[in-house]
């Protein structure tokens, strides 16, 4: 099946810093989603981005489908950005399931 | 409803007991998924329901796991004779359309602890 690798596995920032999270995948995809899992475990949809670039406030994402990677940018980080960021891809097949990476654990210190 | 809901939010059980977890998808969503998240890991696919079609059970880890869904409404995931390795967060997701290329929306999960 498709492989999804995220980097870095852990990231510690000071409040106000910028960061880039990366997601590499091993096959073509129909769907790519970025999620933020908050400390209470809730998965929050950040972006649906199988290709192209999107922005939402301090967050933006770019997926280059032909090169099989996606980037999530966080600017002017805040302590509330802390948590785990997951990339998940859907690569076809009859069930359209999402395959998740192992996530990036982001800690933003005040 | 406004989002996917799940119950209970937490469940503690003894090894060997059966548990039942519930998922209410977003109204009108035809596709429903169950995933499992072990501590410190990403999510693993368990089962997929699409309308009245036969479910895709290819992710279920053993025959102790089963799930049902009535039409396009509530789904229940049942784990029989629970084992300690079943301890995890069980998340449900729904999607508006059949087929691929659409956003999946996740519920808050049920945290299961098997003692």
Short mmCIF file of C-alpha atoms in Angstrom, two decimals:
data_model
loop_
_atom_site.label_atom_id
_atom_site.label_comp_id
_atom_site.label_asym_id
_atom_site.label_seq_id
_atom_site.Cartn_x
_atom_site.Cartn_y
_atom_site.Cartn_z
CA UNK A 1 0.00 0.00 0.00
CA UNK A 2 0.89 3.66 -0.13
CA UNK A 3 3.50 4.94 2.33
CA UNK A 4 3.26 8.32 4.05
CA UNK A 5 6.26 9.84 5.77
CA UNK A 6 6.19 13.02 7.81
CA UNK A 7 9.08 15.12 8.98
CA UNK A 8 10.28 16.21 11.39
CA UNK A 9 8.80 13.84 13.97
CA UNK A 10 9.16 16.47 16.70
CA UNK A 11 9.51 20.23 16.59
CA UNK A 12 9.92 22.74 19.39
CA UNK A 13 9.42 26.44 18.68
CA UNK A 14 9.31 29.71 20.52
CA UNK A 15 6.09 31.64 20.17
CA UNK A 16 6.23 33.83 17.07
CA UNK A 17 8.50 31.55 15.06
CA UNK A 18 7.64 30.08 11.65
CA UNK A 19 7.81 26.41 10.71
CA UNK A 20 7.43 24.04 7.77
CA UNK A 21 6.16 20.49 8.09
CA UNK A 22 6.66 18.02 5.27
CA UNK A 23 4.68 15.02 4.04
CA UNK A 24 6.08 12.63 1.43
CA UNK A 25 3.95 9.92 -0.16
CA UNK A 26 4.90 7.00 -2.32
CA UNK A 27 2.13 6.95 -4.97
CA UNK A 28 -0.34 9.22 -6.74
CA UNK A 29 -3.22 10.43 -4.57
CA UNK A 30 -6.84 11.48 -5.04
CA UNK A 31 -7.02 13.31 -1.75
CA UNK A 32 -4.62 14.75 0.76
CA UNK A 33 -5.70 16.23 4.07
CA UNK A 34 -3.80 17.96 6.85
CA UNK A 35 -5.15 17.63 10.38
CA UNK A 36 -4.28 19.12 13.74
CA UNK A 37 -4.90 16.82 16.68
CA UNK A 38 -5.31 18.93 19.77
CA UNK A 39 -4.31 17.81 23.28
CA UNK A 40 -7.85 16.45 23.82
CA UNK A 41 -7.47 14.15 20.82
CA UNK A 42 -9.86 15.91 18.46
CA UNK A 43 -8.80 15.82 14.81
CA UNK A 44 -9.36 19.21 13.26
CA UNK A 45 -9.44 19.55 9.49
CA UNK A 46 -6.90 22.08 8.32
CA UNK A 47 -6.76 21.60 4.58
CA UNK A 48 -8.12 19.41 1.85
CA UNK A 49 -5.35 19.83 -0.71
CA UNK A 50 -4.70 17.11 -3.31
CA UNK A 51 -2.81 19.70 -5.35
CA UNK A 52 -1.99 23.40 -5.39
CA UNK A 53 -1.74 25.94 -2.62
CA UNK A 54 -4.25 27.09 -0.01
CA UNK A 55 -4.08 29.58 2.82
CA UNK A 56 -6.13 29.98 5.95
CA UNK A 57 -4.94 32.71 8.28
CA UNK A 58 -1.49 31.90 9.60
CA UNK A 59 -1.55 28.47 7.99
CA UNK A 60 -0.91 27.59 4.41
CA UNK A 61 -0.30 24.36 2.52
CA UNK A 62 1.16 23.37 -0.80
CA UNK A 63 0.92 20.00 -2.49
CA UNK A 64 3.08 19.14 -5.49
CA UNK A 65 1.35 15.99 -6.63
CA UNK A 66 3.79 15.24 -9.44
CA UNK A 67 6.64 15.16 -6.94
CA UNK A 68 4.61 13.41 -4.26
CA UNK A 69 4.96 15.80 -1.37
CA UNK A 70 3.02 18.36 0.60
CA UNK A 71 4.15 21.13 2.91
CA UNK A 72 2.31 22.78 5.78
CA UNK A 73 3.50 26.24 6.78
CA UNK A 74 2.75 27.75 10.16
CA UNK A 75 3.65 31.40 10.57
CA UNK A 76 3.86 33.44 13.77
CA UNK A 77 3.23 30.32 15.85
CA UNK A 78 1.15 30.50 19.02
CA UNK A 79 1.01 28.19 22.03
CA UNK A 80 -2.42 27.03 20.86
CA UNK A 81 -0.77 25.61 17.74
CA UNK A 82 0.78 22.88 19.88
CA UNK A 83 -0.31 19.34 19.16
CA UNK A 84 0.23 16.68 16.54
CA UNK A 85 -0.09 17.48 12.84
CA UNK A 86 -1.07 14.61 10.60
CA UNK A 87 -0.94 14.27 6.86
CA UNK A 88 -3.32 11.69 5.37
CA UNK A 89 -3.72 10.56 1.78
CA UNK A 90 -6.29 8.64 -0.19
CA UNK A 91 -4.74 6.71 -3.04
CA UNK A 92 -7.61 5.00 -4.76
CA UNK A 93 -8.96 1.53 -4.27
CA UNK A 94 -12.60 0.85 -3.64
CA UNK A 95 -12.87 2.10 -0.07
CA UNK A 96 -11.20 5.52 -0.41
CA UNK A 97 -9.72 5.15 3.06
CA UNK A 98 -7.18 7.63 4.38
CA UNK A 99 -3.65 6.42 5.10
CA UNK A 100 -2.02 8.50 7.82
CA UNK A 101 1.55 9.42 8.49
CA UNK A 102 2.92 9.13 12.01
CA UNK A 103 2.55 12.85 12.58
CA UNK A 104 4.71 15.76 13.69
CA UNK A 105 4.52 16.69 17.37
CA UNK A 106 4.73 20.47 17.60
CA UNK A 107 5.40 22.22 20.89
CA UNK A 108 5.21 26.00 20.95
CA UNK A 109 6.68 27.54 24.08
CA UNK A 110 5.69 30.99 25.38
CA UNK B 1 -26.14 17.45 13.36
CA UNK B 2 -23.32 19.91 13.18
CA UNK B 3 -20.57 17.32 13.24
CA UNK B 4 -19.75 13.67 13.77
CA UNK B 5 -20.54 12.57 17.32
CA UNK B 6 -19.36 9.49 19.18
CA UNK B 7 -20.26 7.84 22.44
CA UNK B 8 -19.12 7.08 25.00
CA UNK B 9 -16.22 9.51 25.08
CA UNK B 10 -14.34 7.21 27.46
CA UNK B 11 -14.74 3.55 28.28
CA UNK B 12 -12.88 1.46 30.82
CA UNK B 13 -13.53 -2.26 30.75
CA UNK B 14 -12.07 -5.48 32.04
CA UNK B 15 -10.27 -7.94 29.84
CA UNK B 16 -12.70 -10.42 28.32
CA UNK B 17 -15.74 -8.14 28.36
CA UNK B 18 -17.55 -6.96 25.24
CA UNK B 19 -17.81 -3.26 24.38
CA UNK B 20 -19.98 -1.33 21.94
CA UNK B 21 -19.00 2.05 20.51
CA UNK B 22 -21.39 4.36 18.71
CA UNK B 23 -20.97 6.85 15.88
CA UNK B 24 -23.49 9.39 14.56
CA UNK B 25 -22.28 10.75 11.22
CA UNK B 26 -23.06 14.13 9.76
CA UNK B 27 -26.61 14.08 8.47
CA UNK B 28 -26.75 13.15 4.81
CA UNK B 29 -23.24 11.74 4.65
CA UNK B 30 -23.28 8.45 2.79
CA UNK B 31 -19.80 7.19 3.63
CA UNK B 32 -18.70 6.23 7.16
CA UNK B 33 -15.32 5.01 8.39
CA UNK B 34 -13.94 3.61 11.62
CA UNK B 35 -10.26 4.12 12.46
CA UNK B 36 -8.13 3.15 15.45
CA UNK B 37 -5.34 5.22 16.97
CA UNK B 38 -2.93 3.58 19.35
CA UNK B 39 -0.94 5.73 21.73
CA UNK B 40 1.57 7.89 19.88
CA UNK B 41 0.63 6.52 16.48
CA UNK B 42 -1.25 7.62 13.41
CA UNK B 43 -4.70 6.32 12.57
CA UNK B 44 -5.31 2.85 11.16
CA UNK B 45 -8.31 2.09 8.94
CA UNK B 46 -10.73 -0.51 10.30
CA UNK B 47 -13.94 -0.59 8.25
CA UNK B 48 -15.86 1.39 5.58
CA UNK B 49 -19.60 1.69 4.98
CA UNK B 50 -21.11 3.19 1.85
CA UNK B 51 -24.88 3.41 1.69
CA UNK B 52 -26.47 -0.03 1.54
CA UNK B 53 -23.43 -1.68 -0.03
CA UNK B 54 -21.59 -4.47 1.75
CA UNK B 55 -19.03 -2.93 4.11
CA UNK B 56 -15.31 -3.11 3.45
CA UNK B 57 -13.97 -4.95 6.51
CA UNK B 58 -10.41 -5.31 5.26
CA UNK B 59 -8.91 -3.31 8.15
CA UNK B 60 -10.49 -5.23 11.03
CA UNK B 61 -7.63 -6.76 13.07
CA UNK B 62 -9.45 -9.91 14.20
CA UNK B 63 -12.83 -11.62 14.19
CA UNK B 64 -13.48 -10.16 17.64
CA UNK B 65 -14.19 -6.87 15.87
CA UNK B 66 -17.45 -6.24 14.04
CA UNK B 67 -19.46 -3.21 12.98
CA UNK B 68 -22.94 -2.42 11.76
CA UNK B 69 -24.63 0.52 10.13
CA UNK B 70 -28.30 0.97 9.38
CA UNK B 71 -28.71 2.74 6.06
CA UNK B 72 -26.97 6.10 6.19
CA UNK B 73 -27.33 6.64 9.92
CA UNK B 74 -25.78 5.44 13.14
CA UNK B 75 -22.98 2.89 13.22
CA UNK B 76 -21.83 0.69 16.08
CA UNK B 77 -18.42 -0.94 16.47
CA UNK B 78 -18.39 -3.99 18.73
CA UNK B 79 -15.30 -5.56 20.23
CA UNK B 80 -15.88 -8.96 21.81
CA UNK B 81 -13.71 -10.51 24.51
CA UNK B 82 -11.58 -7.39 24.77
CA UNK B 83 -7.82 -7.70 25.17
CA UNK B 84 -5.37 -5.19 26.60
CA UNK B 85 -3.96 -4.54 23.13
CA UNK B 86 -7.39 -3.24 22.11
CA UNK B 87 -6.76 -0.16 24.26
CA UNK B 88 -6.77 2.77 21.86
CA UNK B 89 -8.83 5.69 20.65
CA UNK B 90 -11.50 4.65 18.16
CA UNK B 91 -12.45 7.40 15.72
CA UNK B 92 -15.31 7.60 13.31
CA UNK B 93 -15.37 9.72 10.16
CA UNK B 94 -17.99 10.52 7.57
CA UNK B 95 -17.95 11.91 4.07
CA UNK B 96 -20.69 13.43 1.98
CA UNK B 97 -20.22 11.59 -1.27
CA UNK B 98 -19.40 8.08 -2.33
CA UNK B 99 -16.19 7.72 -4.20
CA UNK B 100 -12.92 9.43 -3.57
CA UNK B 101 -11.62 12.94 -3.49
CA UNK B 102 -13.79 14.38 -0.74
CA UNK B 103 -12.99 15.59 2.76
CA UNK B 104 -13.48 13.18 5.64
CA UNK B 105 -14.76 14.70 8.90
CA UNK B 106 -13.82 13.08 12.18
CA UNK B 107 -15.64 12.69 15.46
CA UNK B 108 -13.99 13.25 18.87
CA UNK B 109 -13.28 9.55 19.37
CA UNK B 110 -13.91 7.00 22.10
CA UNK B 111 -10.96 6.31 24.39
CA UNK B 112 -11.01 2.64 25.31
CA UNK B 113 -8.94 1.26 28.15
CA UNK B 114 -8.91 -2.48 28.75
CA UNK B 115 -7.61 -3.44 32.18
#
